[in-house]
């Protein structure tokens, strides 16, 4: 009845969807009878011995259905992207990376159990993350590996949301695919914006965590300091990068090694830098030739 090629003389022409009332369906041979219950169907078919089994979803199936909620899926994507972002900001911490892995598991597992996410779609996502890591840690810049990684990540996340067999996308799936890409892209952008905002506000001296320090008359110097604040004397001095800053890493100043964060983005190992300020246990630097 939904095939637009259907033609019935004096009823419907091709190019339209066929609609009938129950009586019209019987008249035109599209229906064999009318019943208001399962019992009436069995009676009309003259079935005397039968067993009716009612399907009840299990607890796991209910959890999977709950986790397939589009809003939750968007939050899982934000957790993945946010975790990767904070791990890149503070390499070696581990917790942000763990959060990203948990987010990926929560995102893909219900889709896989539901039969939407195929193995190759999950592999596509993993390859995208790997390419992004190569771009950041091995060949810094923003080239083919970085762009390909972002495309693979978005593709893996988006394709996992729609029902398809390998690369066979029927026309009716195109709209769903566009909606999935839009949802994934929006969630990733929202996560990046929120992560950048949090990294600036949460850990800055004037932020929420920064205000947890004991202060006297608004001056941190007069309160109790639980960490060595001597690096503050380094402000204005020059040194050089002991490691690549991406943007975090190590710098060497007066033959001493300090945790540092670049204000200029990526800085190569050995580059001369200038200390701008000291906050949250690390010095903030910029390229000396940019002063």
mmCIF file of C-alpha atoms in Angstrom:
data_model
loop_
_atom_site.group_PDB
_atom_site.id
_atom_site.type_symbol
_atom_site.label_atom_id
_atom_site.label_comp_id
_atom_site.label_asym_id
_atom_site.label_seq_id
_atom_site.Cartn_x
_atom_site.Cartn_y
_atom_site.Cartn_z
ATOM 1 C CA UNK A 1 0.000 0.000 0.000
ATOM 2 C CA UNK A 2 2.930 2.381 0.520
ATOM 3 C CA UNK A 3 4.506 1.559 -2.855
ATOM 4 C CA UNK A 4 3.984 4.682 -5.025
ATOM 5 C CA UNK A 5 4.031 2.450 -8.124
ATOM 6 C CA UNK A 6 0.723 0.828 -7.088
ATOM 7 C CA UNK A 7 -2.109 1.419 -9.555
ATOM 8 C CA UNK A 8 -5.768 0.463 -9.086
ATOM 9 C CA UNK A 9 -8.195 1.505 -11.780
ATOM 10 C CA UNK A 10 -10.679 4.142 -10.632
ATOM 11 C CA UNK A 11 -9.060 4.124 -7.163
ATOM 12 C CA UNK A 12 -5.464 5.408 -7.270
ATOM 13 C CA UNK A 13 -2.896 6.398 -9.852
ATOM 14 C CA UNK A 14 0.875 5.805 -9.620
ATOM 15 C CA UNK A 15 2.936 8.270 -7.622
ATOM 16 C CA UNK A 16 0.579 8.357 -4.620
ATOM 17 C CA UNK A 17 0.357 6.406 -1.369
ATOM 18 C CA UNK A 18 -2.679 4.114 -1.210
ATOM 19 C CA UNK A 19 -5.009 4.551 1.788
ATOM 20 C CA UNK A 20 -8.112 2.482 2.613
ATOM 21 C CA UNK A 21 -10.663 2.149 5.376
ATOM 22 C CA UNK A 22 -10.983 -1.453 6.642
ATOM 23 C CA UNK A 23 -14.092 -2.073 4.514
ATOM 24 C CA UNK A 24 -12.432 -0.575 1.416
ATOM 25 C CA UNK A 25 -9.386 -2.793 2.006
ATOM 26 C CA UNK A 26 -11.604 -5.901 2.119
ATOM 27 C CA UNK A 27 -13.459 -4.805 -1.020
ATOM 28 C CA UNK A 28 -10.219 -4.347 -2.980
ATOM 29 C CA UNK A 29 -8.550 -7.532 -1.747
ATOM 30 C CA UNK A 30 -6.067 -5.924 0.662
ATOM 31 C CA UNK A 31 -7.640 -7.367 3.794
ATOM 32 C CA UNK A 32 -9.254 -10.706 4.702
ATOM 33 C CA UNK A 33 -11.329 -9.644 7.709
ATOM 34 C CA UNK A 34 -11.812 -7.286 10.655
ATOM 35 C CA UNK A 35 -11.103 -8.259 14.261
ATOM 36 C CA UNK A 36 -10.955 -6.274 17.495
ATOM 37 C CA UNK A 37 -8.824 -8.717 19.492
ATOM 38 C CA UNK A 38 -6.466 -11.669 19.181
ATOM 39 C CA UNK A 39 -9.293 -13.967 20.241
ATOM 40 C CA UNK A 40 -11.459 -12.757 17.334
ATOM 41 C CA UNK A 41 -8.602 -13.392 14.904
ATOM 42 C CA UNK A 42 -8.235 -16.968 16.179
ATOM 43 C CA UNK A 43 -11.975 -17.511 16.027
ATOM 44 C CA UNK A 44 -12.196 -16.309 12.407
ATOM 45 C CA UNK A 45 -9.260 -18.549 11.471
ATOM 46 C CA UNK A 46 -10.938 -21.427 13.384
ATOM 47 C CA UNK A 47 -7.870 -22.071 15.524
ATOM 48 C CA UNK A 48 -8.933 -24.045 18.608
ATOM 49 C CA UNK A 49 -5.639 -25.031 20.269
ATOM 50 C CA UNK A 50 -3.141 -22.239 20.840
ATOM 51 C CA UNK A 51 -0.766 -20.678 23.375
ATOM 52 C CA UNK A 52 -0.393 -16.912 23.659
ATOM 53 C CA UNK A 53 3.060 -15.746 24.794
ATOM 54 C CA UNK A 54 3.492 -12.138 25.853
ATOM 55 C CA UNK A 55 6.892 -10.525 25.403
ATOM 56 C CA UNK A 56 8.292 -8.759 28.465
ATOM 57 C CA UNK A 57 11.578 -6.825 28.083
ATOM 58 C CA UNK A 58 14.336 -7.853 30.482
ATOM 59 C CA UNK A 59 16.103 -5.479 32.844
ATOM 60 C CA UNK A 60 19.106 -5.240 30.507
ATOM 61 C CA UNK A 61 16.855 -4.416 27.561
ATOM 62 C CA UNK A 62 15.191 -1.644 29.575
ATOM 63 C CA UNK A 63 18.616 -0.213 30.450
ATOM 64 C CA UNK A 64 19.698 -0.369 26.790
ATOM 65 C CA UNK A 65 16.500 1.410 25.691
ATOM 66 C CA UNK A 66 17.114 4.090 28.338
ATOM 67 C CA UNK A 67 20.733 4.600 27.229
ATOM 68 C CA UNK A 68 19.604 4.994 23.597
ATOM 69 C CA UNK A 69 17.875 8.255 24.535
ATOM 70 C CA UNK A 70 19.247 10.930 22.126
ATOM 71 C CA UNK A 71 19.888 13.328 25.005
ATOM 72 C CA UNK A 72 21.999 10.739 26.835
ATOM 73 C CA UNK A 73 23.838 9.891 23.632
ATOM 74 C CA UNK A 74 24.696 13.578 23.241
ATOM 75 C CA UNK A 75 25.999 13.699 26.836
ATOM 76 C CA UNK A 76 28.163 10.615 26.216
ATOM 77 C CA UNK A 77 29.692 12.338 23.163
ATOM 78 C CA UNK A 78 30.394 15.426 25.269
ATOM 79 C CA UNK A 79 32.075 13.205 27.886
ATOM 80 C CA UNK A 80 34.276 11.600 25.215
ATOM 81 C CA UNK A 81 35.371 14.903 23.665
ATOM 82 C CA UNK A 82 35.761 16.659 27.023
ATOM 83 C CA UNK A 83 37.884 13.822 28.398
ATOM 84 C CA UNK A 84 40.183 13.879 25.363
ATOM 85 C CA UNK A 85 40.477 17.683 25.572
ATOM 86 C CA UNK A 86 41.459 17.761 29.261
ATOM 87 C CA UNK A 87 43.871 14.841 28.799
ATOM 88 C CA UNK A 88 45.633 16.814 26.052
ATOM 89 C CA UNK A 89 45.739 19.864 28.326
ATOM 90 C CA UNK A 90 47.371 17.881 31.160
ATOM 91 C CA UNK A 91 49.130 14.836 29.634
ATOM 92 C CA UNK A 92 49.747 11.942 31.998
ATOM 93 C CA UNK A 93 46.974 12.747 34.500
ATOM 94 C CA UNK A 94 44.932 9.765 33.354
ATOM 95 C CA UNK A 95 41.525 10.663 34.832
ATOM 96 C CA UNK A 96 40.269 12.659 31.795
ATOM 97 C CA UNK A 97 41.356 9.809 29.509
ATOM 98 C CA UNK A 98 39.530 7.310 31.727
ATOM 99 C CA UNK A 99 36.406 9.501 31.552
ATOM 100 C CA UNK A 100 36.662 9.545 27.734
ATOM 101 C CA UNK A 101 36.985 5.731 27.625
ATOM 102 C CA UNK A 102 33.959 5.326 29.904
ATOM 103 C CA UNK A 103 32.014 7.782 27.723
ATOM 104 C CA UNK A 104 32.912 5.791 24.584
ATOM 105 C CA UNK A 105 31.854 2.531 26.253
ATOM 106 C CA UNK A 106 28.519 3.997 27.371
ATOM 107 C CA UNK A 107 27.951 5.435 23.888
ATOM 108 C CA UNK A 108 28.791 2.396 21.764
ATOM 109 C CA UNK A 109 27.680 -0.518 23.996
ATOM 110 C CA UNK A 110 23.879 0.056 23.790
ATOM 111 C CA UNK A 111 24.142 0.803 20.057
ATOM 112 C CA UNK A 112 26.137 -2.414 19.540
ATOM 113 C CA UNK A 113 23.695 -4.499 21.587
ATOM 114 C CA UNK A 114 20.791 -2.990 19.648
ATOM 115 C CA UNK A 115 22.461 -3.953 16.357
ATOM 116 C CA UNK A 116 23.005 -0.379 15.155
ATOM 117 C CA UNK A 117 26.754 -0.010 15.714
ATOM 118 C CA UNK A 118 28.799 -2.415 13.586
ATOM 119 C CA UNK A 119 32.392 -3.449 14.317
ATOM 120 C CA UNK A 120 33.769 -1.384 11.435
ATOM 121 C CA UNK A 121 32.026 1.760 12.717
ATOM 122 C CA UNK A 122 33.632 1.392 16.149
ATOM 123 C CA UNK A 123 37.001 0.702 14.498
ATOM 124 C CA UNK A 124 36.512 3.851 12.406
ATOM 125 C CA UNK A 125 36.126 5.873 15.616
ATOM 126 C CA UNK A 126 39.234 4.293 17.187
ATOM 127 C CA UNK A 127 41.290 5.022 14.052
ATOM 128 C CA UNK A 128 40.085 8.642 14.177
ATOM 129 C CA UNK A 129 41.245 9.034 17.787
ATOM 130 C CA UNK A 130 44.599 7.433 16.889
ATOM 131 C CA UNK A 131 45.105 9.791 13.935
ATOM 132 C CA UNK A 132 44.291 12.777 16.135
ATOM 133 C CA UNK A 133 46.858 11.559 18.677
ATOM 134 C CA UNK A 134 49.479 11.181 15.943
ATOM 135 C CA UNK A 135 48.767 14.726 14.754
ATOM 136 C CA UNK A 136 49.185 16.151 18.260
ATOM 137 C CA UNK A 137 52.071 14.109 19.660
ATOM 138 C CA UNK A 138 54.053 12.867 16.662
ATOM 139 C CA UNK A 139 53.664 15.369 13.822
ATOM 140 C CA UNK A 140 52.400 18.572 15.480
ATOM 141 C CA UNK A 141 50.500 21.030 13.342
ATOM 142 C CA UNK A 142 47.125 20.640 11.659
ATOM 143 C CA UNK A 143 47.534 18.517 8.579
ATOM 144 C CA UNK A 144 46.130 15.448 6.898
ATOM 145 C CA UNK A 145 46.272 13.229 10.006
ATOM 146 C CA UNK A 146 44.394 15.746 12.164
ATOM 147 C CA UNK A 147 41.665 16.468 9.611
ATOM 148 C CA UNK A 148 41.293 12.760 8.790
ATOM 149 C CA UNK A 149 41.079 11.932 12.504
ATOM 150 C CA UNK A 150 38.255 14.426 13.068
ATOM 151 C CA UNK A 151 36.377 13.147 9.993
ATOM 152 C CA UNK A 152 36.787 9.520 11.120
ATOM 153 C CA UNK A 153 35.615 10.318 14.664
ATOM 154 C CA UNK A 154 32.493 12.136 13.461
ATOM 155 C CA UNK A 155 31.808 9.389 10.905
ATOM 156 C CA UNK A 156 32.180 6.576 13.434
ATOM 157 C CA UNK A 157 29.922 8.294 15.980
ATOM 158 C CA UNK A 158 27.301 9.259 13.375
ATOM 159 C CA UNK A 159 27.123 5.981 11.427
ATOM 160 C CA UNK A 160 26.662 4.058 14.684
ATOM 161 C CA UNK A 161 23.358 5.868 15.239
ATOM 162 C CA UNK A 162 21.627 4.608 12.083
ATOM 163 C CA UNK A 163 20.629 1.183 10.816
ATOM 164 C CA UNK A 164 22.660 0.125 7.790
ATOM 165 C CA UNK A 165 24.359 -2.912 6.292
ATOM 166 C CA UNK A 166 28.026 -2.107 5.626
ATOM 167 C CA UNK A 167 28.023 0.913 3.287
ATOM 168 C CA UNK A 168 24.526 0.253 1.933
ATOM 169 C CA UNK A 169 22.446 3.315 2.810
ATOM 170 C CA UNK A 170 18.918 3.293 1.461
ATOM 171 C CA UNK A 171 17.360 6.650 0.514
ATOM 172 C CA UNK A 172 15.186 6.571 3.622
ATOM 173 C CA UNK A 173 18.360 6.499 5.759
ATOM 174 C CA UNK A 174 19.881 9.678 4.294
ATOM 175 C CA UNK A 175 17.681 11.946 6.405
ATOM 176 C CA UNK A 176 18.538 9.924 9.518
ATOM 177 C CA UNK A 177 22.244 10.108 8.631
ATOM 178 C CA UNK A 178 22.124 13.896 8.276
ATOM 179 C CA UNK A 179 20.329 14.143 11.619
ATOM 180 C CA UNK A 180 22.952 11.922 13.269
ATOM 181 C CA UNK A 181 25.835 13.993 11.868
ATOM 182 C CA UNK A 182 24.146 17.183 13.070
ATOM 183 C CA UNK A 183 23.632 15.775 16.566
ATOM 184 C CA UNK A 184 27.212 14.484 16.827
ATOM 185 C CA UNK A 185 28.731 17.728 15.510
ATOM 186 C CA UNK A 186 26.621 19.886 17.830
ATOM 187 C CA UNK A 187 27.529 17.735 20.860
ATOM 188 C CA UNK A 188 31.249 17.888 20.009
ATOM 189 C CA UNK A 189 31.198 21.672 19.559
ATOM 190 C CA UNK A 190 29.246 22.127 22.798
ATOM 191 C CA UNK A 191 31.731 19.917 24.644
ATOM 192 C CA UNK A 192 34.728 21.841 23.298
ATOM 193 C CA UNK A 193 33.188 25.202 24.243
ATOM 194 C CA UNK A 194 32.279 23.987 27.756
ATOM 195 C CA UNK A 195 35.723 22.370 28.228
ATOM 196 C CA UNK A 196 37.565 25.549 27.219
ATOM 197 C CA UNK A 197 35.379 27.606 29.529
ATOM 198 C CA UNK A 198 35.917 25.199 32.433
ATOM 199 C CA UNK A 199 39.675 25.058 31.923
ATOM 200 C CA UNK A 200 39.828 28.843 32.179
ATOM 201 C CA UNK A 201 37.417 29.326 35.071
ATOM 202 C CA UNK A 202 37.784 26.219 37.198
ATOM 203 C CA UNK A 203 41.548 26.222 37.621
ATOM 204 C CA UNK A 204 42.341 29.923 37.370
ATOM 205 C CA UNK A 205 43.325 31.812 40.510
ATOM 206 C CA UNK A 206 40.016 33.690 40.489
ATOM 207 C CA UNK A 207 37.994 30.582 39.694
ATOM 208 C CA UNK A 208 36.065 28.313 42.056
ATOM 209 C CA UNK A 209 38.998 26.061 42.933
ATOM 210 C CA UNK A 210 41.332 29.026 43.080
ATOM 211 C CA UNK A 211 39.149 30.622 45.786
ATOM 212 C CA UNK A 212 39.503 27.547 48.004
ATOM 213 C CA UNK A 213 42.991 28.778 48.996
ATOM 214 C CA UNK A 214 43.219 30.662 52.320
ATOM 215 C CA UNK A 215 43.482 34.386 51.667
ATOM 216 C CA UNK A 216 43.979 37.397 53.935
ATOM 217 C CA UNK A 217 42.585 40.726 52.810
ATOM 218 C CA UNK A 218 42.445 39.367 49.283
ATOM 219 C CA UNK A 219 46.215 38.698 49.175
ATOM 220 C CA UNK A 220 47.302 35.118 48.734
ATOM 221 C CA UNK A 221 50.840 35.988 49.821
ATOM 222 C CA UNK A 222 49.609 36.762 53.350
ATOM 223 C CA UNK A 223 47.670 33.526 53.776
ATOM 224 C CA UNK A 224 48.876 29.960 54.258
ATOM 225 C CA UNK A 225 50.609 28.588 51.174
ATOM 226 C CA UNK A 226 50.706 24.806 50.967
ATOM 227 C CA UNK A 227 53.062 24.698 47.972
ATOM 228 C CA UNK A 228 56.406 26.234 47.146
ATOM 229 C CA UNK A 229 55.729 29.695 45.694
ATOM 230 C CA UNK A 230 59.384 30.479 44.950
ATOM 231 C CA UNK A 231 58.818 29.970 41.197
ATOM 232 C CA UNK A 232 56.926 33.276 41.293
ATOM 233 C CA UNK A 233 60.345 34.910 41.303
ATOM 234 C CA UNK A 234 60.884 33.446 37.832
ATOM 235 C CA UNK A 235 58.357 35.834 36.258
ATOM 236 C CA UNK A 236 60.196 37.866 33.622
ATOM 237 C CA UNK A 237 63.103 35.417 33.370
ATOM 238 C CA UNK A 238 64.014 33.376 30.319
ATOM 239 C CA UNK A 239 64.734 29.707 29.838
ATOM 240 C CA UNK A 240 64.176 27.024 27.217
ATOM 241 C CA UNK A 241 61.808 24.097 26.634
ATOM 242 C CA UNK A 242 63.051 20.798 28.041
ATOM 243 C CA UNK A 243 60.238 19.006 26.182
ATOM 244 C CA UNK A 244 57.705 19.932 23.529
ATOM 245 C CA UNK A 245 54.906 22.061 24.997
ATOM 246 C CA UNK A 246 51.539 20.756 23.688
ATOM 247 C CA UNK A 247 50.647 23.128 25.389
ATOM 248 C CA UNK A 248 51.912 21.553 28.644
ATOM 249 C CA UNK A 249 55.375 20.162 29.255
ATOM 250 C CA UNK A 250 58.685 20.976 30.968
ATOM 251 C CA UNK A 251 60.934 24.045 30.807
ATOM 252 C CA UNK A 252 64.437 24.559 32.158
ATOM 253 C CA UNK A 253 65.235 27.869 33.873
ATOM 254 C CA UNK A 254 68.508 28.476 35.729
ATOM 255 C CA UNK A 255 69.284 24.746 35.415
ATOM 256 C CA UNK A 256 66.030 23.858 37.224
ATOM 257 C CA UNK A 257 63.126 21.907 35.642
ATOM 258 C CA UNK A 258 59.584 23.260 36.030
ATOM 259 C CA UNK A 259 56.126 22.203 34.880
ATOM 260 C CA UNK A 260 55.009 24.713 32.275
ATOM 261 C CA UNK A 261 52.138 25.613 30.012
ATOM 262 C CA UNK A 262 52.457 27.530 26.767
ATOM 263 C CA UNK A 263 50.398 30.639 26.051
ATOM 264 C CA UNK A 264 51.406 30.402 22.361
ATOM 265 C CA UNK A 265 50.095 26.904 21.679
ATOM 266 C CA UNK A 266 52.654 24.322 20.534
ATOM 267 C CA UNK A 267 56.331 25.167 21.214
ATOM 268 C CA UNK A 268 59.177 22.903 20.096
ATOM 269 C CA UNK A 269 61.761 21.466 22.473
ATOM 270 C CA UNK A 270 64.809 23.737 22.872
ATOM 271 C CA UNK A 271 62.940 26.972 22.034
ATOM 272 C CA UNK A 272 63.776 29.960 24.259
ATOM 273 C CA UNK A 273 60.783 31.041 26.355
ATOM 274 C CA UNK A 274 59.822 33.893 28.688
ATOM 275 C CA UNK A 275 58.003 33.293 31.997
ATOM 276 C CA UNK A 276 54.754 35.282 32.161
ATOM 277 C CA UNK A 277 53.272 34.155 35.494
ATOM 278 C CA UNK A 278 53.064 31.324 37.997
ATOM 279 C CA UNK A 279 49.721 29.710 38.849
ATOM 280 C CA UNK A 280 48.358 26.334 39.976
ATOM 281 C CA UNK A 281 51.787 24.806 40.440
ATOM 282 C CA UNK A 282 53.143 25.608 36.979
ATOM 283 C CA UNK A 283 54.733 28.490 35.102
ATOM 284 C CA UNK A 284 53.047 30.005 32.067
ATOM 285 C CA UNK A 285 55.415 30.884 29.258
ATOM 286 C CA UNK A 286 55.535 32.288 25.759
ATOM 287 C CA UNK A 287 58.170 32.267 23.027
ATOM 288 C CA UNK A 288 60.906 34.746 23.906
ATOM 289 C CA UNK A 289 60.903 36.120 20.342
ATOM 290 C CA UNK A 290 57.217 37.100 20.758
ATOM 291 C CA UNK A 291 57.755 39.501 23.644
#
